[in-house]
Amino acid sequence: MQNGYYIGVDLGGTKICTALVNEEGKVFKEVTVPTEAEKGELKIVENINNTIKEVLGDVKIEEVLAIGVGSPGPLDVKNGLIVETPNLPFKNFNIVKAIKDVYNTEVFLDNDANAATLGEFVFGAGMLTTNMVYVTASTGVGGGAILNGRIFRGSTSNAVEIGHTTVNIHGRRCGCGNRGCVEGISSGTAIAKTANEAVKSNVPTSLKNYDVVTSKEVFIEAAKGDRVAKEILDEALSYLGILFANLANSYDPDMIVLGGGVSNGGDIVFEKIAEEMNRRALKPIREHCKIEKAKLGGRAGVLGAAALAITELEHKNKKDGYIIYN
Amino acid sequence: MQNGYYIGVDLGGTKICTALVNEEGKVFKEVTVPTEAEKGELKIVENINNTIKEVLGDVKIEEVLAIGVGSPGPLDVKNGLIVETPNLPFKNFNIVKAIKDVYNTEVFLDNDANAATLGEFVFGAGMLTTNMVYVTASTGVGGGAILNGRIFRGSTSNAVEIGHTTVNIHGRRCGCGNRGCVEGISSGTAIAKTANEAVKSNVPTSLKNYDVVTSKEVFIEAAKGDRVAKEILDEALSYLGILFANLANSYDPDMIVLGGGVSNGGDIVFEKIAEEMNRRALKPIREHCKIEKAKLGGRAGVLGAAALAITELEHKNKKDGYIIYN
């Protein structure tokens, strides 16, 4: 790592969050603006570049060592392209070039899951690890892996698509078309879906007291003792725990970090994970592997993008890098 | 890689197989002797060192760049120790030192699954890959992973314990104590167990014509059209295919290689795996990832141990190595 500034850009379907940070993750300035995805790709680029200008303030771009961009995928990371993504209008758009055309510094791109993983590794729960798996459970289930101290991307840059781990072939059909994915059982969306099925049924449950039931209400009512809410979480979180045990047996990591909305569900989440880890992960693995809650919270995206900038610049300088731009 | 000889030692519970090879995997001399595990650790070491002497013949030890030893685990790879293992009498025994005391060359140790993985990567089906997962299904289910061109060992040297991936929580209890491991459903042992349950039941099946039913007989009778044998394989191989899809989504590899007795079951094995891969692995991942049968067959162990010697010496010379001996 070098002294100097880094900029993280968290590009989302509804908002862009950009921050100026240093190599220790100290945030000097942060700005969030609407993405305005409906106005087309050039408008989005303009919005991104304006946020960079704003967080720079009096700081000169020459003092910024690198910019990292975290974006929904699929991406062509090596060529700096957003291939296409459901909530943004980009089609094979070179987002790296579009930023470099305005700002004369290094720019690196990766998907939001890898950026969040790097964020926890560089600034968050996994700071002292060498092998770390990050799991996010919210709308979907996704994640990333740091292996031997580096983000692991796989052969087509799609590694660690762990939401589509089959954990129960009789499970609900997942958005991917398959049945049994952990995303279809343990995501916040899945928890809400199961809860709403219960609300519409004849089963007596305090979940019926709400106009809208999301996973948050299921956690609230389970904590108050509602049997149905508890049953729903029991199943969803057991399978999340099975995912953790499978990841532990597969990656033998120092730590698995849980982020996303489900990680805010309280003790019940980590108790269920511990239960399945104890049951299913091999002894030397589970005795070593820590399970931690993500630390970056709402700043996961933007600090993750900054962590991407820091780590990729480091690899580029060492010439052991993976991301090579034409 | 350097020009010169390498020696691979495949240490098993019943036999020791040792070979003198070159960096292309050409076998100059090969010898197999009984392990004589019941005679104690020093006798085993004597047997190992005698096989090395025998394969050397007129070749001087100075011409041997490195010796690789593949052993059942768990091991303490960094310190060269066999910690303990069910079928061998070693307890925290420094097998590396015991060989180096007699032969003045580099000696490297790793578990048999990693050695077999390296064998397929260096000499076999995975020669041109960067990310490769090796799965062996025979007595148990195990494997290893080459990630970014290197064997991945994890934080406690227990990575890729994929036999204990939970694929069906209602599955048979596995030797590890857990229910639902793929090893308890899809190993050769599991197939034989399910078949023998059928034989003892009232169900009509041609498996009853055998005195002893192993997985081999199940494959034979399924090919002949026996409904029960087909049902048994259908379940076992579907879950093996689910393991493959989970590994593909997790590691995004260039190739997954199947070895072990089950890999000799013919087309039905690879058809079932392809079926589950198509159903469960994400499109960009499955379109890239090849599924191949292991190529080294009976020589997997000894060539794997030689591949360990070659790759670890290379990393040691580049000073980017993982195995550091005191």
XYZ file of C-alpha atoms in Angstrom:
652
model
C 0.000 0.000 0.000
C 1.078 3.541 -0.659
C 0.283 6.811 1.028
C -2.214 8.909 -0.840
C -5.914 9.012 -1.586
C -8.180 6.435 -3.132
C -11.708 6.832 -4.455
C -14.391 4.173 -4.197
C -17.442 4.281 -6.472
C -20.380 2.051 -5.551
C -22.568 1.929 -8.646
C -26.072 0.675 -7.965
C -29.338 0.515 -9.866
C -30.860 3.369 -7.858
C -27.926 5.322 -6.416
C -24.254 6.029 -6.828
C -22.197 6.362 -3.656
C -18.666 7.726 -3.950
C -16.052 8.377 -1.286
C -12.549 9.765 -0.939
C -10.591 7.626 1.505
C -7.047 6.855 2.534
C -5.351 3.456 2.671
C -6.673 2.901 6.170
C -10.283 3.361 5.093
C -10.682 6.782 6.678
C -13.472 8.539 4.754
C -12.691 12.200 4.036
C -15.731 12.944 1.927
C -18.693 10.875 0.782
C -21.525 11.684 -1.578
C -24.618 9.785 -2.730
C -26.667 10.753 -5.802
C -29.459 9.046 -7.773
C -28.108 6.823 -10.567
C -30.782 8.057 -13.012
C -30.488 4.759 -14.852
C -33.514 5.610 -16.983
C -31.626 8.526 -18.565
C -29.122 6.251 -20.290
C -25.504 5.260 -19.997
C -23.910 8.626 -20.727
C -25.960 10.347 -18.033
C -24.871 7.684 -15.520
C -21.225 8.231 -16.461
C -21.730 11.975 -16.048
C -23.233 11.378 -12.612
C -20.335 9.120 -11.609
C -17.737 11.616 -12.777
C -19.569 14.444 -10.967
C -19.472 12.514 -7.693
C -15.736 12.023 -8.152
C -15.332 15.766 -8.718
C -17.369 16.483 -5.613
C -15.481 14.157 -3.251
C -12.177 15.459 -4.624
C -12.966 19.032 -3.524
C -9.594 20.734 -3.184
C -7.667 17.479 -3.576
C -5.942 17.164 -6.950
C -6.536 14.019 -9.030
C -2.735 13.545 -9.055
C -2.969 12.833 -5.339
C -5.426 9.976 -5.991
C -3.545 6.730 -6.527
C -6.499 4.780 -7.900
C -10.268 4.671 -8.320
C -12.210 1.462 -7.728
C -15.664 0.844 -9.161
C -18.009 -1.801 -7.754
C -20.837 -2.607 -10.154
C -23.582 -5.197 -10.508
C -22.508 -7.892 -12.979
C -21.973 -9.716 -15.162
C -18.821 -7.812 -16.039
C -15.848 -8.351 -18.279
C -13.399 -7.363 -15.578
C -10.250 -7.782 -17.668
C -11.506 -5.354 -20.307
C -13.275 -2.961 -17.945
C -16.723 -3.663 -19.376
C -20.160 -3.812 -17.823
C -21.502 -6.611 -20.024
C -25.110 -6.120 -18.992
C -27.060 -5.971 -15.782
C -30.798 -5.989 -14.974
C -31.043 -2.521 -13.394
C -28.623 -0.509 -15.523
C -28.797 0.286 -19.262
C -25.147 -0.606 -20.017
C -24.377 -3.146 -22.757
C -20.671 -4.012 -23.086
C -19.905 -0.519 -21.876
C -16.307 0.377 -21.014
C -16.854 2.097 -17.707
C -13.119 2.134 -16.919
C -12.316 4.099 -20.070
C -15.263 6.471 -19.462
C -13.771 7.454 -16.101
C -10.154 7.501 -17.282
C -11.137 9.854 -20.116
C -11.907 12.452 -17.443
C -9.560 11.516 -14.596
C -5.918 10.711 -15.181
C -5.425 7.920 -12.662
C -5.710 4.139 -12.388
C -9.282 2.816 -12.527
C -10.280 -0.732 -11.564
C -13.631 -2.485 -11.948
C -15.107 -5.485 -10.175
C -18.534 -6.804 -9.269
C -20.224 -5.574 -6.098
C -19.896 -8.929 -4.312
C -16.132 -9.025 -4.836
C -15.865 -5.362 -3.829
C -17.773 -6.013 -0.585
C -15.546 -9.027 0.052
C -12.434 -6.902 -0.427
C -13.950 -4.235 1.832
C -14.312 -6.651 4.734
C -10.857 -8.078 4.023
C -9.031 -4.743 3.870
C -11.026 -2.630 6.354
C -13.545 -4.858 8.145
C -14.009 -8.141 9.976
C -11.440 -10.062 7.936
C -8.501 -7.686 8.314
C -6.095 -10.260 9.741
C -7.112 -13.239 7.623
C -5.430 -14.943 4.675
C -8.408 -17.013 3.565
C -11.807 -15.400 4.039
C -15.219 -16.088 2.554
C -17.825 -13.331 2.503
C -21.502 -14.263 2.338
C -24.208 -11.681 1.822
C -27.830 -12.644 2.405
C -30.390 -9.975 1.538
C -32.411 -9.793 -1.704
C -30.302 -12.676 -2.930
C -27.427 -14.700 -1.546
C -23.979 -14.011 -2.936
C -20.422 -13.629 -1.886
C -16.756 -13.680 -2.623
C -13.588 -15.357 -1.440
C -10.143 -14.188 -0.490
C -7.792 -17.126 -1.023
C -4.118 -16.919 -0.122
C -4.602 -13.197 0.474
C -6.175 -12.369 -2.886
C -9.666 -12.118 -4.294
C -10.432 -15.332 -6.190
C -12.258 -14.704 -9.452
C -12.253 -18.105 -11.166
C -11.904 -18.815 -14.864
C -14.826 -16.729 -16.143
C -14.864 -14.136 -13.308
C -17.967 -15.813 -11.867
C -16.474 -17.682 -8.927
C -18.252 -17.941 -5.573
C -21.772 -17.813 -7.001
C -22.711 -19.458 -3.752
C -26.343 -18.352 -3.809
C -26.858 -21.128 -6.326
C -25.442 -23.877 -4.161
C -28.018 -26.664 -4.148
C -28.814 -27.470 -0.524
C -32.274 -29.024 -0.868
C -33.460 -30.449 -4.188
C -37.042 -30.164 -2.944
C -36.661 -26.461 -2.156
C -38.475 -23.534 -3.739
C -37.673 -22.731 -7.367
C -34.960 -20.074 -7.498
C -34.847 -17.119 -9.902
C -32.105 -18.963 -11.814
C -34.683 -21.591 -12.806
C -33.274 -24.348 -10.642
C -34.839 -25.853 -7.521
C -32.972 -26.087 -4.253
C -30.598 -23.110 -4.383
C -29.837 -21.613 -0.972
C -30.873 -18.215 -2.401
C -34.382 -19.565 -2.900
C -34.553 -20.723 0.727
C -32.417 -18.409 2.887
C -32.367 -14.960 1.275
C -34.358 -12.115 2.817
C -36.648 -12.342 -0.208
C -37.225 -16.048 0.381
C -37.958 -15.488 4.075
C -40.491 -12.803 3.166
C -42.064 -15.021 0.519
C -42.502 -17.914 2.936
C -43.932 -15.503 5.525
C -46.458 -14.072 3.069
C -47.596 -17.569 2.146
C -48.232 -18.163 5.843
C -50.118 -14.856 6.182
C -52.396 -15.855 3.311
C -53.058 -19.271 4.849
C -55.227 -20.234 7.809
C -52.319 -20.635 10.202
C -52.567 -18.369 13.273
C -49.562 -16.011 13.297
C -48.846 -12.511 14.542
C -47.348 -11.789 11.117
C -50.948 -11.104 10.059
C -50.829 -7.853 12.066
C -48.638 -6.179 9.442
C -49.708 -4.596 6.166
C -46.419 -5.561 4.583
C -44.300 -8.472 5.772
C -40.612 -8.448 4.917
C -37.895 -10.544 6.522
C -37.523 -7.824 9.158
C -41.026 -8.459 10.533
C -40.332 -12.205 10.604
C -37.287 -11.598 12.816
C -39.310 -9.248 15.074
C -42.198 -11.675 15.545
C -39.917 -14.690 15.997
C -38.134 -12.806 18.788
C -41.529 -12.172 20.398
C -42.250 -15.906 20.250
C -44.542 -16.327 17.234
C -44.365 -20.026 16.353
C -44.804 -19.575 12.616
C -42.155 -16.851 12.375
C -39.788 -19.084 14.338
C -40.463 -22.052 12.056
C -39.780 -19.938 8.981
C -36.467 -18.706 10.350
C -35.552 -22.140 11.600
C -35.650 -23.566 8.095
C -34.123 -20.566 6.300
C -31.276 -20.147 8.756
C -30.526 -23.876 9.001
C -29.922 -23.960 5.273
C -27.831 -20.802 5.532
C -25.818 -22.655 8.186
C -25.471 -25.630 5.827
C -24.079 -23.237 3.206
C -21.557 -22.016 5.782
C -20.516 -25.593 6.653
C -20.151 -26.483 2.967
C -18.046 -23.361 2.390
C -15.916 -24.197 5.417
C -15.279 -27.766 4.219
C -14.542 -26.508 0.733
C -12.366 -23.437 1.383
C -10.988 -24.177 4.888
C -10.897 -20.430 5.593
C -9.792 -18.416 8.614
C -13.174 -16.725 8.696
C -16.591 -16.587 7.060
C -18.160 -13.128 7.232
C -21.921 -12.644 6.972
C -23.283 -9.386 5.567
C -26.578 -8.223 4.073
C -29.937 -7.657 5.732
C -30.197 -11.162 7.192
C -26.995 -10.513 9.194
C -28.945 -7.900 11.179
C -31.405 -10.545 12.417
C -29.659 -10.893 15.753
C -28.399 -13.843 17.800
C -30.747 -16.384 16.219
C -28.856 -16.027 12.912
C -25.436 -16.755 14.343
C -26.734 -19.459 16.691
C -28.260 -21.369 13.781
C -25.089 -21.022 11.739
C -22.995 -22.246 14.690
C -25.337 -25.218 15.127
C -24.897 -26.368 11.524
C -21.163 -25.624 11.520
C -20.757 -27.821 14.610
C -22.791 -30.558 13.010
C -21.381 -30.489 9.496
C -17.966 -28.852 9.233
C -14.983 -31.101 9.873
C -13.406 -30.659 13.300
C -9.992 -29.127 12.420
C -11.743 -26.787 10.002
C -14.519 -25.600 12.312
C -12.158 -25.225 15.273
C -10.095 -22.784 13.228
C -12.765 -20.966 11.206
C -14.362 -17.918 12.839
C -17.864 -16.761 11.905
C -18.234 -12.977 12.057
C -20.781 -10.331 11.204
C -19.699 -7.891 8.481
C -18.394 -4.655 9.966
C -18.801 -2.132 7.184
C -22.609 -2.053 7.166
C -24.024 0.654 4.886
C -20.539 1.604 3.728
C -19.719 -1.918 2.475
C -20.171 -0.941 -1.170
C -18.153 2.242 -1.263
C -15.387 1.043 1.057
C -15.285 -2.190 -0.917
C -14.747 -0.243 -4.132
C -11.943 1.685 -2.426
C -10.419 -1.601 -1.212
C -10.514 -2.842 -4.807
C -8.549 0.249 -5.867
C -5.964 -0.318 -3.138
C -5.444 -4.042 -3.709
C -5.434 -3.956 -7.499
C -2.950 -1.066 -7.575
C -0.739 -3.076 -5.233
C -0.872 -6.111 -7.538
C -0.298 -3.956 -10.593
C 2.799 -2.413 -9.035
C 4.076 -5.863 -8.067
C 3.246 -7.054 -11.585
C 1.422 -10.054 -10.163
C -1.934 -8.581 -11.073
C -4.966 -10.237 -12.567
C -6.759 -7.233 -14.015
C -5.046 -6.192 -17.222
C -6.603 -3.382 -19.215
C -5.967 -2.992 -22.908
C 10.546 -27.208 -14.188
C 14.108 -28.415 -14.459
C 15.666 -31.308 -16.297
C 16.468 -34.248 -14.085
C 14.707 -37.029 -12.260
C 11.937 -36.935 -9.686
C 10.699 -39.694 -7.409
C 7.082 -40.146 -6.389
C 6.173 -42.209 -3.326
C 2.530 -43.227 -2.936
C 2.183 -44.350 0.666
C -0.969 -46.363 1.319
C -2.319 -48.496 4.139
C -1.611 -51.754 2.287
C 1.085 -50.926 -0.270
C 3.818 -48.476 -1.143
C 4.239 -47.596 -4.795
C 7.342 -45.673 -5.842
C 8.471 -44.492 -9.275
C 11.390 -42.709 -10.887
C 10.074 -40.250 -13.473
C 11.127 -37.208 -15.429
C 9.414 -33.809 -15.570
C 7.153 -35.032 -18.368
C 5.836 -37.901 -16.294
C 7.755 -40.585 -18.165
C 8.150 -43.523 -15.774
C 11.632 -45.069 -15.892
C 11.155 -47.562 -13.086
C 8.287 -48.379 -10.765
C 8.042 -50.699 -7.790
C 5.233 -51.724 -5.453
C 5.776 -53.427 -2.091
C 3.524 -54.210 0.898
C 3.436 -51.368 3.449
C 3.669 -53.795 6.371
C 1.861 -51.238 8.507
C 1.487 -53.788 11.306
C 5.285 -53.898 11.761
C 5.485 -50.291 12.950
C 6.630 -46.935 11.701
C 10.343 -47.686 11.365
C 9.697 -50.755 9.212
C 7.467 -48.648 6.937
C 10.202 -46.035 6.595
C 12.690 -48.808 5.784
C 10.314 -50.132 3.114
C 9.888 -46.649 1.628
C 13.628 -46.026 1.531
C 14.220 -49.457 -0.039
C 11.743 -48.702 -2.830
C 13.590 -45.444 -3.502
C 16.875 -47.366 -3.668
C 15.329 -49.865 -6.065
C 13.860 -47.336 -8.501
C 17.123 -45.380 -8.459
C 19.088 -48.370 -9.775
C 22.162 -46.870 -11.417
C 20.844 -43.314 -11.147
C 22.632 -41.268 -8.473
C 20.538 -39.451 -5.862
C 22.306 -36.238 -6.951
C 20.469 -36.558 -10.261
C 17.109 -36.578 -8.425
C 15.817 -33.035 -8.009
C 13.099 -33.888 -5.501
C 11.060 -36.654 -3.904
C 7.310 -36.249 -3.360
C 5.360 -38.297 -0.842
C 1.583 -38.676 -1.014
C 0.138 -39.980 2.239
C -3.270 -40.431 3.830
C -4.013 -37.565 6.209
C -4.408 -35.664 8.380
C -0.909 -34.285 7.917
C 1.038 -31.326 9.171
C 2.313 -30.480 5.717
C 4.407 -27.488 6.753
C 6.393 -29.552 9.251
C 6.494 -32.754 7.215
C 4.486 -34.749 9.754
C 1.958 -37.531 9.398
C -0.260 -36.490 12.322
C -2.237 -39.709 12.395
C -4.185 -41.800 9.973
C -6.539 -44.786 10.382
C -4.507 -47.365 8.456
C -0.936 -46.443 9.380
C 0.752 -46.496 12.807
C 2.340 -43.021 12.520
C 1.662 -40.423 15.249
C 3.167 -36.980 14.532
C 5.913 -38.749 12.624
C 8.339 -36.669 10.550
C 8.321 -38.683 7.344
C 10.190 -35.951 5.443
C 13.131 -36.063 7.830
C 13.124 -39.884 7.823
C 13.664 -39.869 4.060
C 16.077 -36.940 4.013
C 18.237 -38.720 6.614
C 18.979 -41.321 3.953
C 18.665 -39.388 0.689
C 20.252 -35.978 0.232
C 17.592 -34.259 -1.857
C 14.444 -32.178 -1.443
C 11.492 -34.089 0.015
C 7.894 -32.804 -0.027
C 4.807 -34.245 1.646
C 1.122 -33.792 0.907
C -2.079 -35.757 1.327
C -3.046 -38.319 -1.294
C -6.005 -36.272 -2.573
C -3.815 -33.228 -3.246
C -1.160 -35.448 -4.836
C -3.740 -37.021 -7.171
C -5.026 -33.537 -8.007
C -1.510 -32.381 -8.869
C -0.989 -35.552 -10.914
C -3.972 -34.796 -13.141
C -2.943 -31.130 -13.348
C 0.683 -31.762 -14.288
C 0.442 -34.992 -16.326
C -3.233 -35.829 -16.861
C -6.607 -34.462 -17.917
C -6.014 -30.960 -16.501
C -2.666 -30.211 -18.160
C -3.777 -27.004 -19.854
C -5.968 -25.623 -17.092
C -5.439 -22.816 -14.593
C -8.348 -23.655 -12.286
C -9.115 -27.338 -11.911
C -11.066 -29.323 -9.334
C -10.366 -33.021 -8.892
C -13.061 -35.256 -7.433
C -12.417 -38.855 -6.500
C -15.333 -41.144 -5.750
C -14.429 -44.623 -4.562
C -14.384 -45.804 -0.929
C -15.061 -42.202 0.030
C -15.467 -38.940 -1.859
C -12.581 -36.488 -1.752
C -10.650 -34.149 -3.924
C -8.431 -31.182 -4.394
C -8.353 -27.885 -6.232
C -5.835 -26.106 -8.400
C -6.641 -22.395 -8.170
C -4.732 -19.844 -10.202
C -2.316 -22.587 -11.198
C -1.490 -23.792 -7.682
C -2.782 -26.412 -5.306
C -5.079 -24.719 -2.783
C -4.575 -26.019 0.753
C -6.656 -23.651 2.878
C -5.847 -22.354 6.341
C -5.446 -25.699 8.118
C -4.362 -27.767 5.083
C -7.824 -29.346 4.978
C -9.375 -27.491 2.046
C -11.606 -29.237 -0.493
C -13.008 -31.809 1.946
C -15.828 -32.030 -0.545
C -16.960 -35.492 0.469
C -18.588 -33.779 3.428
C -20.610 -31.325 1.382
C -24.185 -31.598 2.630
C -26.399 -32.285 -0.378
C -29.399 -33.934 1.287
C -30.110 -33.460 4.978
C -32.268 -36.589 4.921
C -29.466 -38.718 3.463
C -27.688 -41.664 5.058
C -25.485 -40.970 8.078
C -21.883 -40.492 6.933
C -18.792 -41.865 8.676
C -18.097 -38.310 9.872
C -21.229 -38.514 12.032
C -23.275 -36.070 9.997
C -26.281 -36.840 7.810
C -26.454 -35.753 4.213
C -22.800 -35.748 3.099
C -22.298 -36.619 -0.561
C -19.812 -39.280 0.565
C -22.634 -41.084 2.366
C -24.752 -41.080 -0.792
C -22.480 -41.190 -3.850
C -19.284 -43.047 -2.907
C -18.665 -46.569 -4.159
C -19.157 -47.719 -0.576
C -22.524 -45.964 -0.366
C -23.683 -47.461 -3.675
C -22.711 -50.943 -2.435
C -24.477 -50.371 0.888
C -27.707 -49.295 -0.794
C -27.466 -52.293 -3.125
C -26.980 -54.723 -0.260
C -30.021 -53.302 1.511
C -31.992 -54.005 -1.661
C -30.596 -57.548 -1.894
C -31.746 -58.254 1.669
C -35.227 -56.885 0.960
C -38.095 -58.421 -0.979
C -37.557 -56.312 -4.068
C -36.904 -58.366 -7.232
C -33.433 -57.528 -8.559
C -30.718 -59.338 -10.496
C -28.258 -58.099 -7.863
C -29.400 -61.122 -5.852
C -27.468 -63.393 -8.277
C -24.131 -62.309 -6.781
C -22.482 -63.608 -3.620
C -20.897 -60.213 -3.015
C -22.329 -56.956 -4.351
C -19.975 -53.999 -4.717
C -20.607 -50.859 -6.763
C -19.135 -52.665 -9.777
C -21.998 -55.193 -9.836
C -24.524 -52.353 -9.552
C -23.067 -50.719 -12.685
C -23.092 -54.084 -14.514
C -26.707 -54.894 -13.659
C -27.907 -51.336 -14.337
C -26.361 -51.555 -17.818
C -28.260 -54.811 -18.337
C -31.494 -53.044 -17.397
C -32.118 -54.058 -13.764
C -34.609 -51.514 -12.418
C -33.303 -51.540 -8.844
C -29.666 -51.148 -9.890
C -30.690 -48.262 -12.135
C -32.632 -46.598 -9.317
C -29.658 -46.899 -6.974
C -27.294 -45.321 -9.501
C -29.841 -42.685 -10.424
C -29.874 -41.320 -6.893
C -26.160 -41.712 -6.154
C -25.037 -40.162 -9.423
C -27.579 -37.319 -9.307
C -26.126 -36.217 -5.990
C -22.618 -36.595 -7.394
C -23.776 -34.315 -10.224
C -25.124 -31.842 -7.665
C -21.685 -31.826 -6.027
C -20.169 -31.053 -9.432
C -22.623 -28.182 -10.010
C -21.938 -26.767 -6.541
C -18.186 -26.984 -7.144
C -18.604 -25.300 -10.529
C -20.638 -22.414 -9.048
C -18.149 -22.068 -6.233
C -14.795 -22.404 -8.002
C -15.703 -21.425 -11.585
C -12.990 -23.784 -12.867
C -11.775 -24.643 -16.352
C -12.359 -28.302 -15.626
C -13.621 -30.773 -13.051
C -11.897 -34.149 -13.240
C -13.503 -37.313 -11.887
C -11.315 -40.147 -10.666
C -11.769 -43.171 -8.407
C -13.713 -46.364 -8.975
C -17.018 -44.633 -9.717
C -15.378 -42.865 -12.693
C -15.081 -46.306 -14.341
C -18.860 -46.748 -14.312
C -19.222 -45.723 -17.945
C -21.433 -43.267 -19.782
C -24.191 -43.233 -17.162
C -21.833 -41.485 -14.725
C -20.948 -38.619 -17.026
C -24.490 -38.328 -18.399
C -25.900 -37.867 -14.890
C -23.217 -35.313 -14.035
C -23.939 -33.404 -17.263
C -27.668 -33.443 -16.470
C -27.167 -31.830 -13.053
C -24.538 -29.412 -14.352
C -26.983 -28.231 -17.027
C -29.717 -27.849 -14.458
C -27.768 -26.265 -11.626
C -24.530 -24.603 -12.726
C -24.822 -21.007 -13.932
C -24.703 -20.598 -17.696
C -21.353 -18.796 -18.186
C -19.752 -21.202 -15.728
C -21.108 -24.446 -17.219
C -20.440 -23.306 -20.785
C -16.775 -22.910 -19.909
C -16.204 -25.764 -17.463
C -15.243 -29.140 -18.934
C -16.001 -32.406 -17.146
C -13.344 -35.054 -17.756
C -12.436 -38.524 -16.571
C -9.111 -38.762 -14.758
C -6.353 -39.982 -17.064
C -3.754 -41.432 -14.731
C -5.807 -44.403 -13.524
C -3.803 -46.789 -11.338
C -0.775 -44.521 -11.518
C -2.625 -41.512 -10.062
C -0.992 -41.893 -6.659
C 2.603 -42.301 -7.688
C 2.503 -39.794 -10.543
C 0.685 -37.398 -8.227
C 3.467 -37.695 -5.681
C 5.998 -36.999 -8.454
C 3.923 -33.989 -9.563
C 4.045 -32.735 -5.977
C 7.851 -32.969 -6.069
C 8.003 -31.059 -9.359
C 5.599 -28.258 -8.420
C 6.854 -27.711 -4.889
C 10.480 -27.582 -6.037
C 9.441 -24.997 -8.623
C 7.727 -22.874 -5.956
C 10.673 -23.283 -3.595
C 13.100 -22.115 -6.268
C 10.848 -19.148 -7.060
C 10.556 -18.483 -3.329
C 6.777 -18.281 -3.626
C 6.350 -21.623 -1.932
C 3.890 -22.709 0.699
C 5.631 -25.737 2.139
C 8.409 -24.606 4.439
C 10.305 -27.262 6.333
C 12.167 -26.492 9.516
